[in-house]
């Protein structure tokens, strides 16, 4: 449901001022403004977003991160870190990573993890492993010290000359890795897609995952030791307290015919209440009800190895790459919808941050689709309204029912206000 308001006190606790404000919002017909909200990329007129497929659902917000054409942002492939550079304090590799366009939404990680029972090699994240790669016309298919078998989908590179790259490299004393994390921490249910490929030596893992804690995590993992036709999908935890694997927690999926993760593919996860569903190139390949996250999450991408049983152990000097052309996500949030830090430009009333506008009606006025559009990342109106598409028991119906829930909340709040004023 698109929330009617976005108000919170400085310490995060609702109080009587909040109840009074809620009543005023309801009585005078104001609601959060999408025009001032930065969470509707390329779609200011869309009220909500509809996805397709077996897990089709409605979402309130849309983000599109495009790394395909970043003029002046790329550099030559940065050199690898060397022995002794195990603190993760290296500089960013491009002016792009120092820009507001990047830092308003993403953070490059530099944490480290020492040798443990699970990992036999120290892992160190470095900004030097996060860079904007460029397409190279390769002689005899040899690019960046990798022998690459070109796929049909690689022809799109000529129209998409740049891409985000995360790299991992094995050194003698440690594994140098790359990781980026979204600053949108309050995502609660989403449909996330990215167009990506993975290249490199065995013994590493490319991951896209939603994370809150070890019991609220959904993973898409590509193991470079696996056949290029297999991807692992899981919800955490994948082992019980005795260290035994939980069969319902993960799927080792063989991809559809002629699909390999070394080629450009659209990877997608739909996170809904009680179910996670994974797709590749619009084909549903896995679904599970076990361990579906219930807490707000953020999105993380990484390319890593720690020498453990899960990742495998890379040989010294080996490298692997996660390359990403774009990331698109539609989602709902828990709590106030303010976006990443620094993104809110709402007004203040009674000392509280507020984003208000006149409410144009109940439900979703303009439904937009993000699938099957003429240009990826640009949602298109499909001519439906929430009221006409909602069916009992569907995801849409649950959104509409939220309007009734709000009315119940309002009545309860009004009673509390009268009690205070009385």
Coordinates of C-alpha atoms in Angstrom, one line a residue:
X1 CA 0.0 0.0 0.0
X2 CA 1.2 3.5 -0.6
X3 CA 1.3 4.9 2.9
X4 CA -0.9 8.0 3.7
X5 CA 1.9 9.6 5.7
X6 CA 5.5 9.7 6.5
X7 CA 6.0 11.1 10.0
X8 CA 8.4 10.0 12.8
X9 CA 9.7 11.5 16.0
X10 CA 13.4 12.1 16.5
X11 CA 13.8 9.0 18.6
X12 CA 11.6 6.8 16.4
X13 CA 8.8 6.4 19.0
X14 CA 5.2 7.3 18.1
X15 CA 3.5 9.7 20.6
X16 CA 0.4 11.8 21.0
X17 CA 1.6 14.4 18.5
X18 CA 1.9 11.6 16.0
X19 CA -1.7 10.5 16.7
X20 CA -2.9 14.1 16.3
X21 CA -1.0 14.5 13.1
X22 CA -2.4 11.3 11.7
X23 CA -5.9 12.4 12.4
X24 CA -5.3 15.8 10.7
X25 CA -3.8 14.0 7.6
X26 CA -6.8 11.8 7.3
X27 CA -9.4 14.6 7.9
X28 CA -7.8 17.1 5.5
X29 CA -6.8 14.6 2.9
X30 CA -3.0 14.8 2.6
X31 CA -0.6 12.0 1.9
X32 CA 3.0 11.4 1.0
X33 CA 4.1 13.2 -2.2
X34 CA 5.7 11.2 -4.9
X35 CA 6.8 14.4 -6.6
X36 CA 9.2 15.2 -3.7
X37 CA 10.1 11.6 -3.1
X38 CA 13.3 10.4 -4.9
X39 CA 12.1 6.8 -5.0
X40 CA 10.3 6.8 -8.3
X41 CA 13.0 6.7 -10.9
X42 CA 11.9 7.6 -14.5
X43 CA 8.3 7.3 -13.4
X44 CA 7.0 10.4 -11.5
X45 CA 3.4 9.8 -12.6
X46 CA 3.2 6.2 -11.4
X47 CA 1.3 5.5 -8.2
X48 CA 2.5 1.9 -7.9
X49 CA 4.3 -0.8 -9.9
X50 CA 3.1 -4.2 -11.1
X51 CA 5.4 -7.1 -11.8
X52 CA 4.7 -10.2 -14.0
X53 CA 5.1 -13.9 -13.6
X54 CA 4.0 -16.5 -11.0
X55 CA 4.8 -14.1 -8.2
X56 CA 3.3 -11.0 -9.8
X57 CA 2.6 -8.3 -7.2
X58 CA 2.3 -4.6 -6.5
X59 CA 5.0 -2.3 -5.1
X60 CA 5.1 1.4 -4.1
X61 CA 8.6 2.5 -5.2
X62 CA 11.0 2.1 -8.1
X63 CA 14.8 2.5 -8.5
X64 CA 16.9 2.0 -11.5
X65 CA 20.7 2.1 -11.4
X66 CA 22.2 2.1 -14.9
X67 CA 26.0 1.5 -15.4
X68 CA 25.9 0.9 -19.1
X69 CA 26.9 4.4 -20.4
X70 CA 29.0 6.3 -17.9
X71 CA 31.2 8.6 -20.1
X72 CA 34.4 9.6 -18.4
X73 CA 33.8 7.3 -15.5
X74 CA 35.9 4.3 -16.6
X75 CA 39.6 3.9 -16.3
X76 CA 42.0 1.2 -17.3
X77 CA 41.5 -1.9 -15.2
X78 CA 42.9 -1.0 -11.8
X79 CA 45.9 -3.0 -10.7
X80 CA 45.4 -5.7 -8.0
X81 CA 46.3 -5.0 -4.4
X82 CA 49.6 -6.5 -3.4
X83 CA 51.0 -8.3 -0.3
X84 CA 50.9 -5.9 2.6
X85 CA 47.7 -4.1 1.3
X86 CA 45.4 -6.0 3.6
X87 CA 43.8 -3.1 5.4
X88 CA 41.1 -2.3 2.8
X89 CA 41.9 1.4 2.8
X90 CA 42.6 1.8 -0.9
X91 CA 41.1 4.7 -2.8
X92 CA 38.2 4.5 -5.1
X93 CA 39.0 3.8 -8.7
X94 CA 36.9 6.4 -10.5
X95 CA 35.4 9.8 -10.0
X96 CA 32.0 8.1 -10.4
X97 CA 32.4 6.5 -7.0
X98 CA 33.0 9.9 -5.4
X99 CA 29.8 11.4 -6.9
X100 CA 26.4 12.0 -5.4
X101 CA 25.0 9.7 -8.1
X102 CA 26.7 6.8 -6.4
X103 CA 27.1 7.8 -2.8
X104 CA 23.4 8.7 -2.3
X105 CA 22.5 5.0 -2.8
X106 CA 25.6 2.7 -2.4
X107 CA 28.6 2.2 -0.1
X108 CA 31.8 0.3 -1.1
X109 CA 32.8 -2.1 1.7
X110 CA 36.3 -2.3 3.3
X111 CA 35.8 -4.7 6.1
X112 CA 37.9 -7.8 6.6
X113 CA 37.4 -11.3 8.0
X114 CA 40.2 -13.4 9.5
X115 CA 40.7 -17.1 9.1
X116 CA 38.0 -19.2 10.7
X117 CA 36.6 -22.7 10.9
X118 CA 34.6 -21.8 7.7
X119 CA 37.3 -20.0 5.8
X120 CA 41.0 -20.9 5.5
X121 CA 42.1 -17.6 3.9
X122 CA 41.8 -14.1 5.3
X123 CA 39.2 -12.0 3.3
X124 CA 39.7 -8.3 2.8
X125 CA 37.3 -6.0 0.9
X126 CA 38.9 -3.2 -1.1
X127 CA 37.6 -0.3 -3.1
X128 CA 40.3 -1.1 -5.6
X129 CA 38.2 -4.2 -6.6
X130 CA 35.1 -2.0 -7.5
X131 CA 35.5 -0.3 -10.9
X132 CA 33.7 0.7 -14.1
X133 CA 34.7 -1.8 -16.8
X134 CA 34.6 -1.1 -20.5
X135 CA 34.0 -3.3 -23.5
X136 CA 37.1 -4.2 -25.5
X137 CA 37.2 -5.7 -28.9
X138 CA 39.2 -8.7 -28.1
X139 CA 41.8 -10.4 -30.3
X140 CA 41.2 -14.1 -30.4
X141 CA 38.6 -13.7 -27.6
X142 CA 41.3 -12.8 -25.0
X143 CA 40.3 -10.0 -22.7
X144 CA 41.7 -8.8 -19.4
X145 CA 43.9 -11.9 -18.9
X146 CA 40.8 -14.1 -19.3
X147 CA 40.0 -16.4 -22.2
X148 CA 36.3 -15.7 -22.9
X149 CA 33.9 -17.6 -25.1
X150 CA 31.8 -14.9 -26.6
X151 CA 28.0 -15.5 -26.4
X152 CA 25.3 -13.9 -28.6
X153 CA 24.3 -11.7 -25.7
X154 CA 27.7 -10.1 -25.7
X155 CA 26.8 -8.3 -28.9
X156 CA 24.8 -6.0 -26.6
X157 CA 28.1 -4.8 -25.2
X158 CA 28.6 -2.6 -28.3
X159 CA 25.5 -0.6 -27.3
X160 CA 26.3 -0.8 -23.6
X161 CA 30.0 0.2 -23.4
X162 CA 30.5 0.3 -19.6
X163 CA 29.4 -1.8 -16.6
X164 CA 30.0 -2.0 -12.9
X165 CA 32.7 -4.6 -12.0
X166 CA 33.4 -6.4 -8.7
X167 CA 36.7 -8.4 -8.6
X168 CA 38.3 -10.9 -6.3
X169 CA 41.9 -11.9 -6.5
X170 CA 43.9 -14.5 -4.5
X171 CA 47.2 -13.4 -3.0
X172 CA 49.6 -15.5 -1.0
X173 CA 48.4 -14.3 2.4
X174 CA 44.8 -13.2 1.8
X175 CA 41.9 -13.0 -0.6
X176 CA 41.2 -9.4 -2.0
X177 CA 37.5 -9.0 -2.6
X178 CA 34.8 -6.5 -3.8
X179 CA 31.5 -5.7 -2.2
X180 CA 28.9 -2.9 -2.4
X181 CA 25.9 -2.4 -0.2
X182 CA 22.7 -0.4 -0.8
X183 CA 21.9 2.4 1.6
X184 CA 18.2 1.7 1.4
X185 CA 18.0 -0.3 4.6
X186 CA 14.2 -0.4 5.2
X187 CA 13.1 -2.5 2.1
X188 CA 10.3 -4.8 3.2
X189 CA 9.3 -7.0 0.2
X190 CA 10.6 -6.3 -3.3
X191 CA 11.2 -7.5 -6.9
X192 CA 14.9 -7.0 -7.8
X193 CA 16.5 -7.6 -11.1
X194 CA 20.0 -7.1 -12.4
X195 CA 21.6 -7.8 -15.8
X196 CA 24.9 -9.4 -15.1
X197 CA 27.5 -12.1 -16.0
X198 CA 30.3 -13.8 -14.1
X199 CA 33.8 -14.6 -15.4
X200 CA 36.9 -16.0 -13.9
X201 CA 38.7 -18.8 -12.2
X202 CA 37.2 -21.6 -10.0
X203 CA 37.0 -21.0 -6.3
X204 CA 35.0 -17.8 -6.0
X205 CA 31.4 -16.8 -5.5
X206 CA 29.4 -13.9 -7.0
X207 CA 26.4 -13.0 -4.8
X208 CA 23.3 -10.9 -4.9
X209 CA 21.5 -11.0 -1.6
X210 CA 18.9 -9.4 0.6
X211 CA 20.2 -9.1 4.2
X212 CA 19.1 -8.1 7.7
X213 CA 20.7 -10.8 9.9
X214 CA 21.7 -14.4 9.6
X215 CA 18.0 -15.5 10.0
X216 CA 16.7 -13.0 7.5
X217 CA 18.6 -13.4 4.3
X218 CA 17.8 -14.4 0.7
X219 CA 20.7 -15.4 -1.6
X220 CA 21.5 -15.8 -5.3
X221 CA 25.0 -17.3 -5.6
X222 CA 27.1 -18.2 -8.6
X223 CA 30.0 -20.5 -7.6
X224 CA 32.7 -20.3 -10.2
X225 CA 33.6 -24.0 -9.3
X226 CA 30.1 -25.0 -10.5
X227 CA 29.2 -25.8 -14.1
X228 CA 28.2 -22.5 -15.9
X229 CA 24.7 -23.9 -16.1
X230 CA 24.0 -24.0 -12.4
X231 CA 23.1 -21.3 -9.8
X232 CA 22.4 -21.7 -6.1
X233 CA 19.4 -20.1 -4.5
X234 CA 18.7 -20.1 -0.7
X235 CA 17.1 -18.6 2.3
X236 CA 19.0 -18.5 5.5
X237 CA 19.8 -20.3 7.8
X238 CA 20.9 -23.2 5.6
X239 CA 22.2 -25.4 8.5
X240 CA 20.6 -26.3 11.8
X241 CA 22.1 -25.8 15.2
X242 CA 23.9 -29.2 14.8
X243 CA 25.5 -28.0 11.6
X244 CA 23.4 -30.2 9.4
X245 CA 22.2 -29.0 6.0
X246 CA 18.5 -28.0 5.9
X247 CA 17.1 -29.5 2.6
X248 CA 14.3 -26.9 2.3
X249 CA 16.7 -24.0 2.6
X250 CA 18.5 -24.1 -0.7
X251 CA 18.2 -25.2 -4.4
X252 CA 21.0 -26.1 -6.8
X253 CA 19.2 -25.2 -10.0
X254 CA 20.1 -26.2 -13.6
X255 CA 19.4 -23.2 -15.8
X256 CA 17.1 -23.3 -18.8
X257 CA 18.5 -24.6 -22.1
X258 CA 21.3 -22.5 -23.7
X259 CA 21.6 -20.3 -20.5
X260 CA 25.0 -19.9 -18.8
X261 CA 26.0 -17.4 -16.2
X262 CA 29.1 -16.5 -18.2
X263 CA 26.7 -14.7 -20.6
X264 CA 24.7 -11.6 -19.9
X265 CA 21.4 -12.6 -18.1
X266 CA 18.7 -10.9 -16.2
X267 CA 18.7 -12.3 -12.7
X268 CA 15.6 -11.6 -10.5
X269 CA 14.3 -12.3 -7.0
X270 CA 10.8 -11.6 -5.8
X271 CA 10.6 -11.4 -2.1
X272 CA 7.0 -11.5 -0.9
X273 CA 5.4 -12.4 2.5
X274 CA 5.9 -16.1 3.0
X275 CA 7.6 -16.8 -0.4
X276 CA 10.8 -16.2 -2.3
X277 CA 10.9 -16.7 -6.0
X278 CA 13.9 -16.6 -8.4
X279 CA 13.9 -16.0 -12.1
X280 CA 16.4 -15.9 -14.9
X281 CA 15.5 -14.1 -18.1
X282 CA 11.8 -14.0 -17.0
X283 CA 11.7 -17.8 -16.4
X284 CA 10.8 -18.9 -12.9
X285 CA 13.5 -21.4 -11.8
X286 CA 13.1 -21.7 -8.0
X287 CA 10.6 -20.9 -5.2
X288 CA 10.5 -21.6 -1.5
X289 CA 8.5 -20.8 1.6
X290 CA 11.2 -21.8 4.1
X291 CA 13.2 -19.0 5.8
X292 CA 11.6 -16.1 3.9
X293 CA 12.9 -12.9 5.5
X294 CA 10.4 -11.1 7.8
X295 CA 12.6 -8.1 8.7
X296 CA 13.5 -5.1 6.6
X297 CA 16.6 -5.7 4.4
X298 CA 19.1 -4.0 2.2
X299 CA 20.7 -5.3 -1.1
X300 CA 24.3 -6.4 -1.3
X301 CA 26.5 -7.5 -4.2
X302 CA 29.9 -9.1 -3.8
X303 CA 32.6 -11.2 -5.5
X304 CA 34.5 -13.2 -2.9
X305 CA 36.3 -16.3 -1.7
X306 CA 37.7 -17.4 1.7
X307 CA 39.2 -20.7 0.8
X308 CA 36.4 -22.5 2.6
X309 CA 34.4 -25.6 1.6
X310 CA 31.5 -23.4 0.2
X311 CA 33.5 -21.0 -2.0
X312 CA 36.5 -23.3 -2.8
X313 CA 40.1 -22.2 -2.8
X314 CA 41.5 -20.1 -5.6
X315 CA 45.1 -20.5 -6.7
X316 CA 47.5 -17.6 -6.0
X317 CA 47.1 -15.1 -8.8
X318 CA 43.7 -16.3 -9.9
X319 CA 40.8 -13.7 -10.4
X320 CA 37.1 -13.7 -10.9
X321 CA 34.6 -10.9 -11.9
X322 CA 31.0 -10.0 -11.4
X323 CA 30.0 -7.5 -14.1
X324 CA 26.7 -5.6 -13.8
X325 CA 25.0 -3.5 -16.5
X326 CA 22.0 -2.4 -14.5
X327 CA 20.0 -3.0 -11.3
X328 CA 16.2 -2.4 -11.1
X329 CA 14.1 -2.8 -8.1
X330 CA 10.5 -2.1 -7.1
X331 CA 9.8 -2.4 -3.4
X332 CA 7.8 -1.4 -0.3
X333 CA 9.3 -0.1 2.9
X334 CA 8.9 -0.4 6.7
X335 CA 8.5 2.9 8.5
X336 CA 8.9 6.3 6.9
X337 CA 9.8 6.4 3.3
X338 CA 12.8 8.7 3.2
X339 CA 15.2 6.9 0.9
X340 CA 18.9 6.7 1.6
X341 CA 20.5 9.3 3.9
X342 CA 20.4 12.8 2.5
X343 CA 17.7 12.0 0.0
X344 CA 14.7 13.4 1.9
X345 CA 13.7 16.9 1.0
X346 CA 10.4 17.0 2.8
X347 CA 9.0 19.9 4.9
X348 CA 8.9 20.0 8.7
X349 CA 5.8 20.5 10.8
X350 CA 5.7 20.6 14.6
X351 CA 9.5 19.8 14.4
X352 CA 8.9 16.5 12.5
X353 CA 9.9 15.6 9.0
X354 CA 6.9 15.5 6.8
X355 CA 6.2 14.8 3.1
X356 CA 2.6 15.6 2.4
X357 CA 0.3 16.3 -0.6
X358 CA -3.4 16.2 -1.2
X359 CA -4.5 12.7 -1.6
X360 CA -6.0 12.0 -5.1
X361 CA -8.0 9.1 -4.0
X362 CA -7.8 5.6 -2.4
X363 CA -5.8 2.7 -3.8
X364 CA -3.4 3.1 -6.7
X365 CA -4.3 5.7 -9.2
X366 CA -1.8 4.8 -11.9
X367 CA -0.5 1.3 -12.1
X368 CA 2.8 1.0 -14.1
X369 CA 4.5 -2.2 -15.3
X370 CA 8.2 -2.7 -15.3
X371 CA 8.2 -5.8 -17.5
X372 CA 7.9 -5.9 -21.2
X373 CA 8.5 -2.2 -21.5
X374 CA 10.0 -0.5 -24.6
X375 CA 13.0 0.7 -22.6
X376 CA 14.3 -1.1 -19.5
X377 CA 14.2 1.0 -16.4
X378 CA 11.3 3.2 -17.6
X379 CA 8.0 1.9 -16.3
X380 CA 4.9 2.2 -18.4
X381 CA 1.3 2.8 -17.4
X382 CA -0.9 -0.2 -18.1
X383 CA -4.2 1.5 -17.8
X384 CA -5.3 -0.4 -14.7
X385 CA -6.2 0.9 -11.2
X386 CA -5.6 -1.0 -8.0
X387 CA -9.4 -1.3 -7.4
X388 CA -9.9 -3.0 -10.8
X389 CA -7.1 -5.5 -10.6
X390 CA -7.3 -6.7 -7.0
X391 CA -8.7 -10.1 -6.5
X392 CA -9.4 -11.8 -3.1
X393 CA -6.4 -13.6 -1.8
X394 CA -4.0 -11.9 -4.3
X395 CA -1.1 -9.7 -3.5
X396 CA -3.0 -6.8 -4.9
X397 CA -6.0 -7.5 -2.7
X398 CA -3.7 -7.5 0.4
X399 CA -2.6 -4.0 -0.6
X400 CA -6.2 -2.8 -1.0
X401 CA -7.1 -4.3 2.3
X402 CA -4.4 -2.1 3.8
X403 CA -6.7 0.9 3.2
X404 CA -9.3 -0.7 5.5
X405 CA -6.6 -1.4 8.1
X406 CA -5.6 2.2 8.0
X407 CA -9.2 3.3 8.6
X408 CA -9.3 1.0 11.7
X409 CA -6.0 2.5 12.8
X410 CA -7.3 6.0 12.3
X411 CA -10.4 5.3 14.4
X412 CA -8.3 3.9 17.2
X413 CA -6.0 6.9 17.0
X414 CA -8.9 9.3 17.1
X415 CA -10.2 7.6 20.3
X416 CA -6.7 8.1 21.8
X417 CA -6.7 11.8 20.9
X418 CA -10.1 12.3 22.4
X419 CA -8.9 10.6 25.6
X420 CA -5.8 12.9 25.7
X421 CA -7.8 16.0 25.1
X422 CA -10.5 14.9 27.5

